XYZ file of C-alpha atoms in Angstrom:
451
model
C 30.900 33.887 30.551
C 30.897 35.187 34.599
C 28.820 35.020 37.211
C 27.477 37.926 39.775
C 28.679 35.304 42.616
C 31.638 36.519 44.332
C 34.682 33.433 44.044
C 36.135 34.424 47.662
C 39.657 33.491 47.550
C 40.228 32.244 43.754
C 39.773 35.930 42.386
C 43.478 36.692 41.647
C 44.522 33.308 40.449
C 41.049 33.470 38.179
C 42.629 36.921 36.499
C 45.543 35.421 35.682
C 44.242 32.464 34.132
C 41.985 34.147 32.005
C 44.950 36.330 31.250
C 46.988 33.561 30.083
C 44.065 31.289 28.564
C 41.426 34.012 26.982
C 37.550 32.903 26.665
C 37.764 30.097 29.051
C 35.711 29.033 31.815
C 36.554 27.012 34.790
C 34.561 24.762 37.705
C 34.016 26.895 40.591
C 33.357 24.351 43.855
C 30.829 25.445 46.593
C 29.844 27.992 44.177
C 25.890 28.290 46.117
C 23.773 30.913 44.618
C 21.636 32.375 47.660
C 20.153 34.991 46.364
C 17.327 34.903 43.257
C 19.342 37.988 41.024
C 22.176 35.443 40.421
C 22.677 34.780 37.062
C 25.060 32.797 33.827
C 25.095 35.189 31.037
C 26.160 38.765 30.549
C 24.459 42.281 31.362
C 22.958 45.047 29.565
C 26.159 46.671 28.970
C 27.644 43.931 26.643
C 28.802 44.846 23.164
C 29.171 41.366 21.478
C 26.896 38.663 21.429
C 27.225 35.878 23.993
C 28.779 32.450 23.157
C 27.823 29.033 24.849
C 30.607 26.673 23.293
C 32.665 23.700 23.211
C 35.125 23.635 21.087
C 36.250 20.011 21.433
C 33.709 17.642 20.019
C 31.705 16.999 22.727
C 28.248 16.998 23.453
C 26.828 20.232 25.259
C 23.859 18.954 27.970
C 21.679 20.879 30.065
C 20.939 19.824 33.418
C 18.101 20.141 36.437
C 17.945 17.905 39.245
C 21.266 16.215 38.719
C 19.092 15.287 35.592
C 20.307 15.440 32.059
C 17.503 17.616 30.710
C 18.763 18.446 26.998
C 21.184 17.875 25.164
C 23.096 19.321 21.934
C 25.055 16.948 19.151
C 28.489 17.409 18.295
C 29.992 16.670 15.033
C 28.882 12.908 14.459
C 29.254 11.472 10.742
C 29.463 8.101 9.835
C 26.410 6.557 12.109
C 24.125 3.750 12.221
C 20.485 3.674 12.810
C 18.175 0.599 12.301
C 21.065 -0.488 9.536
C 21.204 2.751 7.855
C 24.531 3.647 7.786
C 26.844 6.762 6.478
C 23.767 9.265 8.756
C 24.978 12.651 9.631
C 23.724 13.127 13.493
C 25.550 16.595 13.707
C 23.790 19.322 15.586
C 20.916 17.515 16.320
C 18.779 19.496 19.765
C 17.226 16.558 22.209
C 14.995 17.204 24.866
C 14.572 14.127 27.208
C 16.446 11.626 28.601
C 17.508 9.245 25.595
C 18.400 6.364 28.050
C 16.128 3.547 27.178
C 16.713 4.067 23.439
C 18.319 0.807 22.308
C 21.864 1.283 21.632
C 21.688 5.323 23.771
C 21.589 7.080 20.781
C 21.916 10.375 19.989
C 19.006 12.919 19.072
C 18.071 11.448 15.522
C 16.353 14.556 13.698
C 17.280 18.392 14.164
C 15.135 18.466 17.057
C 14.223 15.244 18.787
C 11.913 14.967 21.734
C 12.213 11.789 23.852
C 10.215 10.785 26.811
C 11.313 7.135 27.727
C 11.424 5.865 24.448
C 12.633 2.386 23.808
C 12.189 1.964 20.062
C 13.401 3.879 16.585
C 12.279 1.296 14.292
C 10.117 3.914 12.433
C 13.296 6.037 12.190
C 14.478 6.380 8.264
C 17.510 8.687 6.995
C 15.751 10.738 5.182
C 14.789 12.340 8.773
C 16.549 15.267 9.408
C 15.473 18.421 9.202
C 12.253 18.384 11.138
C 10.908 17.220 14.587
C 10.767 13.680 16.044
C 8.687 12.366 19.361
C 9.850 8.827 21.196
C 7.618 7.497 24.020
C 7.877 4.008 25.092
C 7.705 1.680 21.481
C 6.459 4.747 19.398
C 7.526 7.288 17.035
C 6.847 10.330 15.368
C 8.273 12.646 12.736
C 6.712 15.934 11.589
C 9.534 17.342 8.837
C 11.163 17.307 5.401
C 11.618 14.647 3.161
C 13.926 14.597 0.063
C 12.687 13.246 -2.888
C 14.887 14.999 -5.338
C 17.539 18.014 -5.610
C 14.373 20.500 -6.688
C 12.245 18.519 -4.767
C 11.214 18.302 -0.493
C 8.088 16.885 0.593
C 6.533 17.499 4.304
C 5.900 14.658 5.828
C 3.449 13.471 8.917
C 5.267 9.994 10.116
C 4.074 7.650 12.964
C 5.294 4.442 13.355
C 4.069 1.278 14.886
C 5.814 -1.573 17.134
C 3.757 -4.061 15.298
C 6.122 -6.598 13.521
C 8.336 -6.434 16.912
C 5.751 -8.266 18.789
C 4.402 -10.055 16.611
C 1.423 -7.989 15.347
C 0.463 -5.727 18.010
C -0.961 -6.049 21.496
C -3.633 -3.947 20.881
C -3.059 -3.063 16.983
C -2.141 -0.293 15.118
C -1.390 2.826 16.229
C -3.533 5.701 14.858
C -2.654 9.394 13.319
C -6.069 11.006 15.130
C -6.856 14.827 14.775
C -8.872 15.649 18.132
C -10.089 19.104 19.002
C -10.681 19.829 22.740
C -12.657 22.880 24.342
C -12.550 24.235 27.493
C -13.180 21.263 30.135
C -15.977 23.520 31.874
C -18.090 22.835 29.191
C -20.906 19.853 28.273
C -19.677 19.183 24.417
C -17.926 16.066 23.386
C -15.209 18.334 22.949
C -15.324 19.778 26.499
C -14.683 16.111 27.743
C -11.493 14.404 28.820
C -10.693 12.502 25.592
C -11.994 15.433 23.108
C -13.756 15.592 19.587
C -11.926 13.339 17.351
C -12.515 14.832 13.776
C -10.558 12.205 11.867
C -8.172 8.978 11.733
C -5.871 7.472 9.888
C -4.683 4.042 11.584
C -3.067 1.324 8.544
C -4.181 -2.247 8.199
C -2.868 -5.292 10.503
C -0.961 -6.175 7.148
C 1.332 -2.984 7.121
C 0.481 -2.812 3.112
C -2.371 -0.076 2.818
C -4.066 2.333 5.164
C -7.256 3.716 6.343
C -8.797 7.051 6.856
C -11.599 7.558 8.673
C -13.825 10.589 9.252
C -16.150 11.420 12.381
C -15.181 10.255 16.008
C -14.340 6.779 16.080
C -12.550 7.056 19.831
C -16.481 7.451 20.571
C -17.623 5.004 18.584
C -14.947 2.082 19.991
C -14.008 1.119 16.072
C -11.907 2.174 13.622
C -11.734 2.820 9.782
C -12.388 -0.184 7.826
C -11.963 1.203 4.291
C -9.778 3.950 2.072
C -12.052 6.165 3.020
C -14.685 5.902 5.754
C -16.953 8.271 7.113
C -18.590 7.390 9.940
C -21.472 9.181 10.248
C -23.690 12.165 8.892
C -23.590 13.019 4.883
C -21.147 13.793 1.913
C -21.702 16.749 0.245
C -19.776 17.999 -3.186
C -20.971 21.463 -3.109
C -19.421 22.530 -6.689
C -19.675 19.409 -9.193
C -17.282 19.499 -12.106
C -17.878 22.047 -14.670
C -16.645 20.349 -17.762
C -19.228 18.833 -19.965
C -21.563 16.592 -19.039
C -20.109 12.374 -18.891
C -22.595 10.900 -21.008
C -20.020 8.966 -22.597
C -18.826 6.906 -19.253
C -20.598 3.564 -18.656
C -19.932 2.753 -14.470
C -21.796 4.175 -11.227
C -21.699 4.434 -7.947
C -23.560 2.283 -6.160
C -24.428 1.590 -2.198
C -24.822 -1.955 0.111
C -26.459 -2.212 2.744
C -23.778 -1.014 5.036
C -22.787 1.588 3.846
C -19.717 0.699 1.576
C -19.839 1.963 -2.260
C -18.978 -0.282 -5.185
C -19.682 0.651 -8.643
C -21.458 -1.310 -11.302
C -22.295 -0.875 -15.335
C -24.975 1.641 -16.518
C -27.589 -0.330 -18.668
C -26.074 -0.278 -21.934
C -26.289 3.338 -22.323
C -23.846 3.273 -25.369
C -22.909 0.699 -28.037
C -20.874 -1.553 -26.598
C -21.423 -0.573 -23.162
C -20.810 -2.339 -19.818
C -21.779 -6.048 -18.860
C -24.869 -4.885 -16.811
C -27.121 -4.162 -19.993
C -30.365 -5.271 -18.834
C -31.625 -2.374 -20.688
C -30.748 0.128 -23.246
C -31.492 3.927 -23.666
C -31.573 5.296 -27.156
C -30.704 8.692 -28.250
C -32.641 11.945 -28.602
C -33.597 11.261 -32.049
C -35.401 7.881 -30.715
C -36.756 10.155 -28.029
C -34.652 8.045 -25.293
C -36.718 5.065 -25.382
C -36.070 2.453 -23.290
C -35.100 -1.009 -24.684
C -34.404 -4.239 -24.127
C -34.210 -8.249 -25.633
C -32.709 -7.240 -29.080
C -29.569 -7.427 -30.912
C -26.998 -10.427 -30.339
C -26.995 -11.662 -27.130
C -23.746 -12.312 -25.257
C -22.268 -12.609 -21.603
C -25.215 -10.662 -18.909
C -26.667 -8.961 -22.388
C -30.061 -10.167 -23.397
C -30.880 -10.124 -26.915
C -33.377 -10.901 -30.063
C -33.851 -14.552 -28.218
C -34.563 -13.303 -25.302
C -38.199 -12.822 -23.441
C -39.080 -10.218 -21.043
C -41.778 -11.318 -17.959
C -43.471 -9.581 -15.297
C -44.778 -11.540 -12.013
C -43.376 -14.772 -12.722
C -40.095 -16.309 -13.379
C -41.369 -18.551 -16.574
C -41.489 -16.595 -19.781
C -43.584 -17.949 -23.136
C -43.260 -15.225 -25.310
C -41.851 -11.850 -25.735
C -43.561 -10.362 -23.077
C -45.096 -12.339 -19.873
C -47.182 -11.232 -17.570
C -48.535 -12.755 -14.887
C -51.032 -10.759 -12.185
C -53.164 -12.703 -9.158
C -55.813 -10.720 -8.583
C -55.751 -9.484 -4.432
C -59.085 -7.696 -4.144
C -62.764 -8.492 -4.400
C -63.212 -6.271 -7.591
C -62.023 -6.015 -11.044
C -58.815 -6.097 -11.698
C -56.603 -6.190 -14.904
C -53.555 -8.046 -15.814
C -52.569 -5.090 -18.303
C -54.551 -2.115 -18.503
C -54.099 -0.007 -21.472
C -55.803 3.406 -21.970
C -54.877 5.661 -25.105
C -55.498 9.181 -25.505
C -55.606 9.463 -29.767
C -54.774 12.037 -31.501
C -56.107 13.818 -34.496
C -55.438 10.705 -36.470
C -55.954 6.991 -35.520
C -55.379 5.575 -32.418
C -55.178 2.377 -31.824
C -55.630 0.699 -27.951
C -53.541 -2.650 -29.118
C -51.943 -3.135 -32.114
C -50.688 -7.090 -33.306
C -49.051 -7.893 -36.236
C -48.804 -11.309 -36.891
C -46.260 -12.592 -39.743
C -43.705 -15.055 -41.007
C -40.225 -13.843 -40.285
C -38.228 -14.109 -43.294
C -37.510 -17.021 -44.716
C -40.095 -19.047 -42.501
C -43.275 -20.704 -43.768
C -45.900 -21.305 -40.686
C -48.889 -23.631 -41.180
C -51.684 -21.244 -38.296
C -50.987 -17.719 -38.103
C -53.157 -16.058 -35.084
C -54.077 -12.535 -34.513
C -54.937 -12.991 -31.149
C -56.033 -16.171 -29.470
C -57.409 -15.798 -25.966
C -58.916 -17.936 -23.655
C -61.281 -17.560 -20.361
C -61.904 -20.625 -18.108
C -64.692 -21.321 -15.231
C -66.864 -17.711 -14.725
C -69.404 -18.662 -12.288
C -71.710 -16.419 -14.361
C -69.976 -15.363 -17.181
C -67.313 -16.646 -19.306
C -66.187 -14.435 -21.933
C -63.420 -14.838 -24.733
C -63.662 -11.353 -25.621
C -66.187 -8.906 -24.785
C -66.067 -6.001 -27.166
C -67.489 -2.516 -26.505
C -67.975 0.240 -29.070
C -69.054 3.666 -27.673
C -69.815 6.883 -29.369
C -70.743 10.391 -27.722
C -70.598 12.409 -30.532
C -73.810 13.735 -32.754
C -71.932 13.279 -36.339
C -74.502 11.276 -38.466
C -71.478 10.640 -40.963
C -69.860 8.204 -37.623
C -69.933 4.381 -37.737
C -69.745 2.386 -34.905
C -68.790 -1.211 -34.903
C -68.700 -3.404 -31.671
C -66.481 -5.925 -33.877
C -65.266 -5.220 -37.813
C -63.487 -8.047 -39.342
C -62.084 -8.034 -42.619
C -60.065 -11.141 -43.942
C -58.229 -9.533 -47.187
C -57.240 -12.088 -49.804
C -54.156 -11.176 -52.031
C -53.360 -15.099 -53.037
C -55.097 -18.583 -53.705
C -57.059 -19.942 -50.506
C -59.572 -22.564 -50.563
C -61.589 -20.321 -48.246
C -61.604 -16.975 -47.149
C -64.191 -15.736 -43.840
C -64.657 -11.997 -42.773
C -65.841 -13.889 -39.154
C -66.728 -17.150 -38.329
C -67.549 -18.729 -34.881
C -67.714 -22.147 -33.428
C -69.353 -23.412 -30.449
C -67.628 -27.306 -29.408
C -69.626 -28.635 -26.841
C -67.276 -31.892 -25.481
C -69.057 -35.226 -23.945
C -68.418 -33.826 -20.482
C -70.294 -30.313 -21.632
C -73.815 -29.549 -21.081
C -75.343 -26.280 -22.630
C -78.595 -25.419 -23.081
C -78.196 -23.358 -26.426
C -75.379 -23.073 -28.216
C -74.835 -20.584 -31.035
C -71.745 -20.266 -33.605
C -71.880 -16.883 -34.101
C -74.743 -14.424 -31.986
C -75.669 -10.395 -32.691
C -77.957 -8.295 -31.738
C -78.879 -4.379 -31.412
C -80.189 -2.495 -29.155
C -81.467 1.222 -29.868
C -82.789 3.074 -26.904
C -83.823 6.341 -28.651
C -86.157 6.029 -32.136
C -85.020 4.958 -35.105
C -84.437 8.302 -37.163
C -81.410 8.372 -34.399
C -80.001 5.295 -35.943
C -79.486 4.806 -39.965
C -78.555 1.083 -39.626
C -78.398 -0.942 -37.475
C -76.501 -4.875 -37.558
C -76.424 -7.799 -35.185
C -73.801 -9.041 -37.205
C -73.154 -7.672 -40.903
């Protein structure tokens, strides 16, 4: 190496130095540089490249200032970092002081950037061949990591000073990805802290992590979950393409706040998940939807169970209880049926012994109506017909008692009025008909009050 600055008076004792000791470079004292074309290096009309070396094993540092400014490894093997032992610091580039690193360490990675540090406990030996940060009790390493001899992962490393005091002064330290904009303009990202996109901060516990999306600096909180968005929507704009999951029995499912859990389709398959309140059956039962049969077992109703609607108490298979909320009339359950070409009916009962059971009363339908202010009906019956076919018969009520055994008494109808002690009734009739024809009587062929 030379310099353009003349050496007044060492000139001739310089040349024969360098004569005797080639390559070698010497302290020059009072060696000012006045003018700003000074320079270290060599000029345009060097052949071979130019060399800054040390040939002993010493450290080569870069000053401004009086101030170490950077400094360059020599050959160190055999070192100890954080207990790690047998680390090859060789080569390693620093920029920074390193002074308040405990113990003055060398640069720890390839390229290590230090500004005041005073911690490495995030430091591992499997940093090497990447870049490392140090500012006060943090760290940071953006590099390789070896897994295997085929195999060298990149790696985004903070660390956190959180088990040295004791968990944290102010927590965990965050991985945040913030974008910034010119400061000129009015966006969040235009402002002195920037748009935070994302952030990934771990848990108090140091045993699982968090990663947030939206901008929590913003918001003053931080990610609470594996994966928390903070705002707006989540959109999967291709879903999978494979076939359809009809076999899986589990979905996703919201609170309140925001956090998903899963729970059990309704028994969508045999054997399905514990939440089987209900049951879908396949195409060939045209996907009806069922419930209260089979064996019951764990959340699973089954053939003992009853289903009700409106109150909490159920007395049969189906309950249903309605409170009537407006001044007109209302209905409990309303059933309209459009038929067919065939017959229709609006309610169908079936009342039988199950097998193997012998019941004393079998009812069709018992109903009961209590305290009409006008009225009281058990069951009002209407039979209307619109049609002009003379072969159509009409009946307001057609009952037919069909006897296959031995019965000491068989009744196509039969009424019965009980009028208690406490009853008062002016007439009372068993069983009442009548007809009514408003057009003459070649429009009607017969006619019955009760038949």
């Amino acid at each position: 190496m030379r310099t353009r600055t003349r050496i007044t008076g060492l000139i001739s004792f310089s040349l024969l130095w360098a004569t005797a000791t080639l390559n070698a470079q010497v302290t020059v004292e009072s060696n000012t540089i006045l003018t700003p074309n000074e320079f270290v290096g060599c000029d345009v009309n060097s052949l071979v490249e130019l060399q800054v070396r040390h040939d002993g094993n010493f450290p080569i540092d870069w000053y401004t200032a009086a101030i170490r400014r950077v400094t360059l490894s020599p050959t160190l093997l055999g070192q100890t970092v954080n207990g790690y032992t047998g680390l090859n610091l060789s080569g390693h580039l620093g920029i920074g002081s390193f002074a308040a690193l405990p113990g003055t360490p060398p640069p720890l990675t390839m390229l290590h950037l230090d500004n005041g540090g005073t911690e490495v406990a995030g430091y591992r030996p499997w940093m090497r061949t990447g870049t490392s940060m140090s500012e006060a009790s943090e760290w940071m390493y953006v590099g390789f990591k070896r897994e295997s001899a085929d195999r060298i992962d990149a790696v985004i490393n903070w660390a956190d000073n959180r088990e040295i005091f004791g968990g944290g002064q102010f927590g965990p330290d965050a991985l945040r990805m913030v974008f910034t904009s010119p400061p000129t303009t009015t966006s969040v990202s235009g402002s002195l802290n920037g748009l935070e996109i994302a952030r990934l901060i771990p848990d108090v516990s140091g045993d699982e992590g968090y990663f947030g999306i939206g901008d929590y600096f913003n918001a003053g909180v931080n990610p609470t979950e594996r994966l928390d968005v903070l705002d707006g929507s989540v959109r999967i704009r291709q879903l999978p393409t494979e076939l359809e999951a009809d076999n899986l029995t589990q979905y996703v499912v919201v609170d309140p706040t925001g956090v998903l859990g899963w729970r059990f389709l309704p028994n969508p398959v045999p054997g399905g998940g514990a939440d089987c309140d209900w049951s879908i059956a396949n195409a060939v039962n045209n996907f009806n939807m069922r419930t209260a049969l089979g064996t019951a077992g764990g959340d699973c109703p089954g053939d003992i169970s009853h289903v009700s609607i409106g109150t909490t108490g159920a007395q049969g298979k189906l309950t249903v209880l309605e409170t009537a909320t407006v001044p007109q009339l209302e209905h409990a359950v309303h059933v309209t049926m459009d038929g067919d070409d065939g017959d229709s009916n609006g309610i169908f009962v079936q009342v039988r012994p199950a097998a193997g059971a012998s019941s004393d009363v079998m009812r069709g339908i018992e109903v009961t109506s209590r305290d009409g202010m006008e009225l009281t009906y058990g069951i009002e019956c209407n039979a209307e017909v619109s049609t002009q076919d003379v072969d159509t018969d009409m009946f307001g009520i057609f009952s037919r008692a069909t006897v296959s055994g031995t019965l000491d008494e068989a009744l196509g109808g039969r009424g019965t009025v009980l009028c208690t002690s406490n009853g008062s009734a002016r007439q009372l009739y068993g069983l009442s008909g009548t007809t009514n024809n408003a057009g003459s009587l070649s429009n009607v062929q017969t006619m019955y009050g009760v038949h």
